[in-house]
Amino acid sequence: MPQPDSPAPPDFNDFIRLTVTQIRSYLFCPRFIYFEHVLCIPQHAELRWKVQQARLVHLQRRRINPKYLRKKLGVVARQFDVPLFSRSLDVRGVVDELLTLADGSMAPLDYKFALTPKHLYRGLRYQSILYGLLISDTFSVPVHRGFICFTRSNYQIVEVPISDRDRHTVRRLVRNILDIIRTGLFPKATRWKRRCADCCYKNICVQ
């Protein structure tokens, strides 16, 4: 089955404001968006050990049988590091793997340098749903589910169902983020204060 070419425009990195990674940061704490987009203070996340390890995993996965298709998931084709974008959402991203399934739908597969959690927390679910929205907008195909591969649990894969309600929730989330950028209002911090210890903005943030 032929694999679709991504129609990403030449100015792919310029005309869309938000990235999937930045939305994950917002879910960690809404003030990430304020510091990065309103005050223009970069995160420098590339210096963190976990980020470096995750990038190493992404490089290694492409060397391990890149032609392998997960037939139990109904995969008939896979692509690596596919650029995605949505003008309606104002969001762009690059998905680790884009899967074409036997029923004609597509699905994102994202690798995480982590153990499989007992329950998928909101950030992981919303990221998979967001990739699903971007795939639908980029390729005009249905997306009913996503997959997350946890490399520290022997590459266990967890399925993420994607419903209309999920799509609506994530679209509303993106609108809230864009409102912070548009208005410049300082948002409330995360309710989970233990996250502050691992935050790159902790030295300048009002706790």
PDB file of C-alpha atoms in Angstrom:
ATOM      1  CA  MET A   1       0.000   0.000   0.000  1.00  0.00           C
ATOM      2  CA  PRO A   2       1.508   3.405  -0.950  1.00  0.00           C
ATOM      3  CA  GLN A   3       2.305   5.730   1.910  1.00  0.00           C
ATOM      4  CA  PRO A   4       0.925   9.286   1.747  1.00  0.00           C
ATOM      5  CA  ASP A   5       3.350  12.159   1.436  1.00  0.00           C
ATOM      6  CA  SER A   6       3.049  14.862   4.063  1.00  0.00           C
ATOM      7  CA  PRO A   7       1.799  18.105   2.479  1.00  0.00           C
ATOM      8  CA  ALA A   8       3.695  20.272   4.959  1.00  0.00           C
ATOM      9  CA  PRO A   9       4.381  23.694   3.374  1.00  0.00           C
ATOM     10  CA  PRO A  10       7.876  25.253   3.124  1.00  0.00           C
ATOM     11  CA  ASP A  11       7.113  27.638   5.986  1.00  0.00           C
ATOM     12  CA  PHE A  12       5.875  24.774   8.185  1.00  0.00           C
ATOM     13  CA  ASN A  13       7.864  25.991  11.222  1.00  0.00           C
ATOM     14  CA  ASP A  14       6.896  29.641  10.850  1.00  0.00           C
ATOM     15  CA  PHE A  15       3.192  30.141  10.261  1.00  0.00           C
ATOM     16  CA  ILE A  16       1.853  27.977  13.110  1.00  0.00           C
ATOM     17  CA  ARG A  17       2.368  29.133  16.678  1.00  0.00           C
ATOM     18  CA  LEU A  18       2.021  26.114  18.947  1.00  0.00           C
ATOM     19  CA  THR A  19       3.794  22.778  19.017  1.00  0.00           C
ATOM     20  CA  VAL A  20       2.580  19.535  20.556  1.00  0.00           C
ATOM     21  CA  THR A  21       5.491  19.689  23.012  1.00  0.00           C
ATOM     22  CA  GLN A  22       4.430  23.139  24.210  1.00  0.00           C
ATOM     23  CA  ILE A  23       0.904  21.890  24.816  1.00  0.00           C
ATOM     24  CA  ARG A  24       2.334  19.041  26.917  1.00  0.00           C
ATOM     25  CA  SER A  25       4.233  21.692  28.884  1.00  0.00           C
ATOM     26  CA  TYR A  26       0.985  23.606  29.458  1.00  0.00           C
ATOM     27  CA  LEU A  27      -0.579  20.470  30.909  1.00  0.00           C
ATOM     28  CA  PHE A  28       2.403  20.177  33.252  1.00  0.00           C
ATOM     29  CA  CYS A  29       1.782  23.789  34.308  1.00  0.00           C
ATOM     30  CA  PRO A  30      -0.145  26.560  32.452  1.00  0.00           C
ATOM     31  CA  ARG A  31       2.583  29.073  33.254  1.00  0.00           C
ATOM     32  CA  PHE A  32       4.963  27.406  30.790  1.00  0.00           C
ATOM     33  CA  ILE A  33       3.019  29.061  27.960  1.00  0.00           C
ATOM     34  CA  TYR A  34       3.221  32.459  29.658  1.00  0.00           C
ATOM     35  CA  PHE A  35       6.971  32.331  30.212  1.00  0.00           C
ATOM     36  CA  GLU A  36       7.771  30.933  26.769  1.00  0.00           C
ATOM     37  CA  HIS A  37       5.281  32.776  24.547  1.00  0.00           C
ATOM     38  CA  VAL A  38       4.473  36.004  26.415  1.00  0.00           C
ATOM     39  CA  LEU A  39       7.844  36.713  28.068  1.00  0.00           C
ATOM     40  CA  CYS A  40       9.802  34.819  25.352  1.00  0.00           C
ATOM     41  CA  ILE A  41      11.994  32.937  27.851  1.00  0.00           C
ATOM     42  CA  PRO A  42      13.013  29.565  26.336  1.00  0.00           C
ATOM     43  CA  GLN A  43      12.783  26.335  28.334  1.00  0.00           C
ATOM     44  CA  HIS A  44      16.138  24.845  27.265  1.00  0.00           C
ATOM     45  CA  ALA A  45      14.545  21.438  27.808  1.00  0.00           C
ATOM     46  CA  GLU A  46      17.258  19.830  25.669  1.00  0.00           C
ATOM     47  CA  LEU A  47      19.619  20.066  28.661  1.00  0.00           C
ATOM     48  CA  ARG A  48      17.503  17.782  30.841  1.00  0.00           C
ATOM     49  CA  TRP A  49      18.647  14.181  31.260  1.00  0.00           C
ATOM     50  CA  LYS A  50      15.228  12.634  30.548  1.00  0.00           C
ATOM     51  CA  VAL A  51      14.906  14.604  27.334  1.00  0.00           C
ATOM     52  CA  GLN A  52      18.356  13.466  26.214  1.00  0.00           C
ATOM     53  CA  GLN A  53      17.497   9.837  26.962  1.00  0.00           C
ATOM     54  CA  ALA A  54      14.212  10.110  25.087  1.00  0.00           C
ATOM     55  CA  ARG A  55      15.998  11.420  22.013  1.00  0.00           C
ATOM     56  CA  LEU A  56      18.442   8.520  22.190  1.00  0.00           C
ATOM     57  CA  VAL A  57      15.509   6.091  22.238  1.00  0.00           C
ATOM     58  CA  HIS A  58      14.038   7.788  19.158  1.00  0.00           C
ATOM     59  CA  LEU A  59      17.297   7.314  17.280  1.00  0.00           C
ATOM     60  CA  GLN A  60      17.625   3.674  18.320  1.00  0.00           C
ATOM     61  CA  ARG A  61      14.093   2.652  17.342  1.00  0.00           C
ATOM     62  CA  ARG A  62      14.764   3.421  13.677  1.00  0.00           C
ATOM     63  CA  ARG A  63      17.677   0.983  13.606  1.00  0.00           C
ATOM     64  CA  ILE A  64      15.642  -1.929  14.987  1.00  0.00           C
ATOM     65  CA  ASN A  65      13.846  -3.651  12.104  1.00  0.00           C
ATOM     66  CA  PRO A  66      12.324  -0.521  10.503  1.00  0.00           C
ATOM     67  CA  LYS A  67      10.251  -2.680   8.106  1.00  0.00           C
ATOM     68  CA  TYR A  68       8.480  -4.525  10.925  1.00  0.00           C
ATOM     69  CA  LEU A  69       4.685  -4.063  10.895  1.00  0.00           C
ATOM     70  CA  ARG A  70       2.638  -4.687  14.021  1.00  0.00           C
ATOM     71  CA  LYS A  71       0.014  -6.915  12.434  1.00  0.00           C
ATOM     72  CA  LYS A  72      -1.785  -7.499  15.742  1.00  0.00           C
ATOM     73  CA  LEU A  73      -2.640  -3.792  15.651  1.00  0.00           C
ATOM     74  CA  GLY A  74      -3.738  -4.005  12.026  1.00  0.00           C
ATOM     75  CA  VAL A  75      -0.756  -2.013  10.725  1.00  0.00           C
ATOM     76  CA  VAL A  76      -0.147  -2.197   6.974  1.00  0.00           C
ATOM     77  CA  ALA A  77       2.371   0.668   6.665  1.00  0.00           C
ATOM     78  CA  ARG A  78       4.457   2.882   8.952  1.00  0.00           C
ATOM     79  CA  GLN A  79       6.385   6.113   8.536  1.00  0.00           C
ATOM     80  CA  PHE A  80       8.914   7.722  10.878  1.00  0.00           C
ATOM     81  CA  ASP A  81       9.103  11.297  12.178  1.00  0.00           C
ATOM     82  CA  VAL A  82       6.226  12.635  10.078  1.00  0.00           C
ATOM     83  CA  PRO A  83       5.565  16.415  10.201  1.00  0.00           C
ATOM     84  CA  LEU A  84       1.939  17.293  10.923  1.00  0.00           C
ATOM     85  CA  PHE A  85       0.082  20.588  11.051  1.00  0.00           C
ATOM     86  CA  SER A  86      -3.361  22.093  11.460  1.00  0.00           C
ATOM     87  CA  ARG A  87      -4.176  25.635  10.420  1.00  0.00           C
ATOM     88  CA  SER A  88      -7.528  25.464  12.198  1.00  0.00           C
ATOM     89  CA  LEU A  89      -5.876  24.485  15.492  1.00  0.00           C
ATOM     90  CA  ASP A  90      -2.724  26.600  14.984  1.00  0.00           C
ATOM     91  CA  VAL A  91      -0.676  23.577  16.100  1.00  0.00           C
ATOM     92  CA  ARG A  92       2.187  21.640  14.504  1.00  0.00           C
ATOM     93  CA  GLY A  93       4.225  18.626  15.542  1.00  0.00           C
ATOM     94  CA  VAL A  94       6.278  15.642  14.419  1.00  0.00           C
ATOM     95  CA  VAL A  95       4.879  12.230  15.328  1.00  0.00           C
ATOM     96  CA  ASP A  96       7.331   9.401  16.096  1.00  0.00           C
ATOM     97  CA  GLU A  97       5.479   6.949  13.862  1.00  0.00           C
ATOM     98  CA  LEU A  98       2.486   7.345  11.594  1.00  0.00           C
ATOM     99  CA  LEU A  99       0.642   4.048  11.203  1.00  0.00           C
ATOM    100  CA  THR A 100      -1.680   3.190   8.333  1.00  0.00           C
ATOM    101  CA  LEU A 101      -4.209   0.565   9.442  1.00  0.00           C
ATOM    102  CA  ALA A 102      -6.040  -2.125   7.507  1.00  0.00           C
ATOM    103  CA  ASP A 103      -9.415  -0.377   7.843  1.00  0.00           C
ATOM    104  CA  GLY A 104      -8.109   2.702   5.997  1.00  0.00           C
ATOM    105  CA  SER A 105      -7.675   4.828   9.107  1.00  0.00           C
ATOM    106  CA  MET A 106      -4.398   6.109  10.513  1.00  0.00           C
ATOM    107  CA  ALA A 107      -2.984   6.270  14.037  1.00  0.00           C
ATOM    108  CA  PRO A 108      -0.109   7.969  15.837  1.00  0.00           C
ATOM    109  CA  LEU A 109       2.452   5.908  17.745  1.00  0.00           C
ATOM    110  CA  ASP A 110       4.564   7.795  20.264  1.00  0.00           C
ATOM    111  CA  TYR A 111       7.572   6.435  22.175  1.00  0.00           C
ATOM    112  CA  LYS A 112       8.063   7.292  25.848  1.00  0.00           C
ATOM    113  CA  PHE A 113      11.230   6.712  27.891  1.00  0.00           C
ATOM    114  CA  ALA A 114       9.173   5.544  30.879  1.00  0.00           C
ATOM    115  CA  LEU A 115       7.567   2.603  32.610  1.00  0.00           C
ATOM    116  CA  THR A 116       3.965   1.817  31.712  1.00  0.00           C
ATOM    117  CA  PRO A 117       1.765   3.652  34.230  1.00  0.00           C
ATOM    118  CA  LYS A 118      -1.209   1.966  35.889  1.00  0.00           C
ATOM    119  CA  HIS A 119      -3.422   4.672  34.392  1.00  0.00           C
ATOM    120  CA  LEU A 120      -2.602   7.013  31.521  1.00  0.00           C
ATOM    121  CA  TYR A 121      -2.427  10.502  32.921  1.00  0.00           C
ATOM    122  CA  ARG A 122      -3.962  13.438  31.086  1.00  0.00           C
ATOM    123  CA  GLY A 123      -0.793  14.678  29.384  1.00  0.00           C
ATOM    124  CA  LEU A 124      -0.147  11.359  27.634  1.00  0.00           C
ATOM    125  CA  ARG A 125      -3.767  10.880  26.553  1.00  0.00           C
ATOM    126  CA  TYR A 126      -4.164  14.428  25.270  1.00  0.00           C
ATOM    127  CA  GLN A 127      -0.896  14.250  23.340  1.00  0.00           C
ATOM    128  CA  SER A 128      -2.068  11.131  21.514  1.00  0.00           C
ATOM    129  CA  ILE A 129      -5.482  12.691  20.828  1.00  0.00           C
ATOM    130  CA  LEU A 130      -3.816  15.871  19.567  1.00  0.00           C
ATOM    131  CA  TYR A 131      -1.613  13.900  17.184  1.00  0.00           C
ATOM    132  CA  GLY A 132      -4.801  12.211  15.972  1.00  0.00           C
ATOM    133  CA  LEU A 133      -6.352  15.617  15.215  1.00  0.00           C
ATOM    134  CA  LEU A 134      -3.234  16.730  13.372  1.00  0.00           C
ATOM    135  CA  ILE A 135      -3.173  13.529  11.296  1.00  0.00           C
ATOM    136  CA  SER A 136      -6.835  14.035  10.348  1.00  0.00           C
ATOM    137  CA  ASP A 137      -6.219  17.642   9.312  1.00  0.00           C
ATOM    138  CA  THR A 138      -2.959  16.885   7.463  1.00  0.00           C
ATOM    139  CA  PHE A 139      -4.078  13.829   5.500  1.00  0.00           C
ATOM    140  CA  SER A 140      -7.914  14.085   5.614  1.00  0.00           C
ATOM    141  CA  VAL A 141      -8.257  10.545   6.973  1.00  0.00           C
ATOM    142  CA  PRO A 142     -10.155   9.154   9.983  1.00  0.00           C
ATOM    143  CA  VAL A 143      -8.249   8.557  13.225  1.00  0.00           C
ATOM    144  CA  HIS A 144     -10.009   6.476  15.882  1.00  0.00           C
ATOM    145  CA  ARG A 145      -7.116   5.598  18.191  1.00  0.00           C
ATOM    146  CA  GLY A 146      -3.508   6.250  19.035  1.00  0.00           C
ATOM    147  CA  PHE A 147      -0.733   4.158  20.567  1.00  0.00           C
ATOM    148  CA  ILE A 148       1.965   4.848  23.148  1.00  0.00           C
ATOM    149  CA  CYS A 149       5.055   2.632  23.463  1.00  0.00           C
ATOM    150  CA  PHE A 150       6.751   2.582  26.879  1.00  0.00           C
ATOM    151  CA  THR A 151      10.381   1.667  26.271  1.00  0.00           C
ATOM    152  CA  ARG A 152      11.284   0.967  29.904  1.00  0.00           C
ATOM    153  CA  SER A 153       8.517  -1.665  30.115  1.00  0.00           C
ATOM    154  CA  ASN A 154       9.981  -3.812  27.330  1.00  0.00           C
ATOM    155  CA  TYR A 155       8.362  -1.609  24.681  1.00  0.00           C
ATOM    156  CA  GLN A 156       4.830  -2.312  25.884  1.00  0.00           C
ATOM    157  CA  ILE A 157       2.166  -0.613  23.746  1.00  0.00           C
ATOM    158  CA  VAL A 158      -0.961   0.987  25.221  1.00  0.00           C
ATOM    159  CA  GLU A 159      -3.916   1.904  23.019  1.00  0.00           C
ATOM    160  CA  VAL A 160      -5.578   5.323  23.393  1.00  0.00           C
ATOM    161  CA  PRO A 161      -9.179   5.433  22.051  1.00  0.00           C
ATOM    162  CA  ILE A 162     -10.106   8.773  20.442  1.00  0.00           C
ATOM    163  CA  SER A 163     -13.754   9.834  20.624  1.00  0.00           C
ATOM    164  CA  ASP A 164     -15.604  12.942  19.422  1.00  0.00           C
ATOM    165  CA  ARG A 165     -15.752  14.097  23.024  1.00  0.00           C
ATOM    166  CA  ASP A 166     -11.959  13.732  23.310  1.00  0.00           C
ATOM    167  CA  ARG A 167     -11.480  15.814  20.157  1.00  0.00           C
ATOM    168  CA  HIS A 168     -13.761  18.543  21.496  1.00  0.00           C
ATOM    169  CA  THR A 169     -11.907  18.619  24.833  1.00  0.00           C
ATOM    170  CA  VAL A 170      -8.498  18.957  23.194  1.00  0.00           C
ATOM    171  CA  ARG A 171      -9.704  21.678  20.789  1.00  0.00           C
ATOM    172  CA  ARG A 172     -11.014  23.649  23.771  1.00  0.00           C
ATOM    173  CA  LEU A 173      -7.672  23.165  25.535  1.00  0.00           C
ATOM    174  CA  VAL A 174      -5.815  24.631  22.539  1.00  0.00           C
ATOM    175  CA  ARG A 175      -8.164  27.642  22.512  1.00  0.00           C
ATOM    176  CA  ASN A 176      -7.400  28.264  26.194  1.00  0.00           C
ATOM    177  CA  ILE A 177      -3.670  28.222  25.464  1.00  0.00           C
ATOM    178  CA  LEU A 178      -4.038  30.642  22.562  1.00  0.00           C
ATOM    179  CA  ASP A 179      -6.073  32.962  24.840  1.00  0.00           C
ATOM    180  CA  ILE A 180      -3.100  33.201  27.232  1.00  0.00           C
ATOM    181  CA  ILE A 181      -0.829  34.195  24.339  1.00  0.00           C
ATOM    182  CA  ARG A 182      -3.376  36.672  22.939  1.00  0.00           C
ATOM    183  CA  THR A 183      -4.225  38.394  26.238  1.00  0.00           C
ATOM    184  CA  GLY A 184      -0.879  38.083  28.038  1.00  0.00           C
ATOM    185  CA  LEU A 185      -2.648  37.261  31.306  1.00  0.00           C
ATOM    186  CA  PHE A 186      -0.608  35.415  33.949  1.00  0.00           C
ATOM    187  CA  PRO A 187      -2.319  32.032  34.496  1.00  0.00           C
ATOM    188  CA  LYS A 188      -2.683  30.111  37.722  1.00  0.00           C
ATOM    189  CA  ALA A 189       0.063  27.631  38.508  1.00  0.00           C
ATOM    190  CA  THR A 190      -0.427  23.897  38.613  1.00  0.00           C
ATOM    191  CA  ARG A 191      -2.221  22.506  41.656  1.00  0.00           C
ATOM    192  CA  TRP A 192       0.455  19.829  42.043  1.00  0.00           C
ATOM    193  CA  LYS A 193       3.243  21.779  43.733  1.00  0.00           C
ATOM    194  CA  ARG A 194       5.704  18.883  43.658  1.00  0.00           C
ATOM    195  CA  ARG A 195       6.057  19.583  39.939  1.00  0.00           C
ATOM    196  CA  CYS A 196       7.675  22.911  40.776  1.00  0.00           C
ATOM    197  CA  ALA A 197      10.868  21.158  41.935  1.00  0.00           C
ATOM    198  CA  ASP A 198      11.442  19.855  38.390  1.00  0.00           C
ATOM    199  CA  CYS A 199      10.488  23.072  36.594  1.00  0.00           C
ATOM    200  CA  CYS A 200      12.985  25.060  34.524  1.00  0.00           C
ATOM    201  CA  TYR A 201      11.186  28.299  35.484  1.00  0.00           C
ATOM    202  CA  LYS A 202      11.150  27.723  39.250  1.00  0.00           C
ATOM    203  CA  ASN A 203      13.710  30.495  39.941  1.00  0.00           C
ATOM    204  CA  ILE A 204      11.584  33.193  38.305  1.00  0.00           C
ATOM    205  CA  CYS A 205       8.062  31.968  39.017  1.00  0.00           C
ATOM    206  CA  VAL A 206       5.901  33.341  41.829  1.00  0.00           C
ATOM    207  CA  GLN A 207       4.928  30.228  43.798  1.00  0.00           C
TER     208      GLN A 207
END
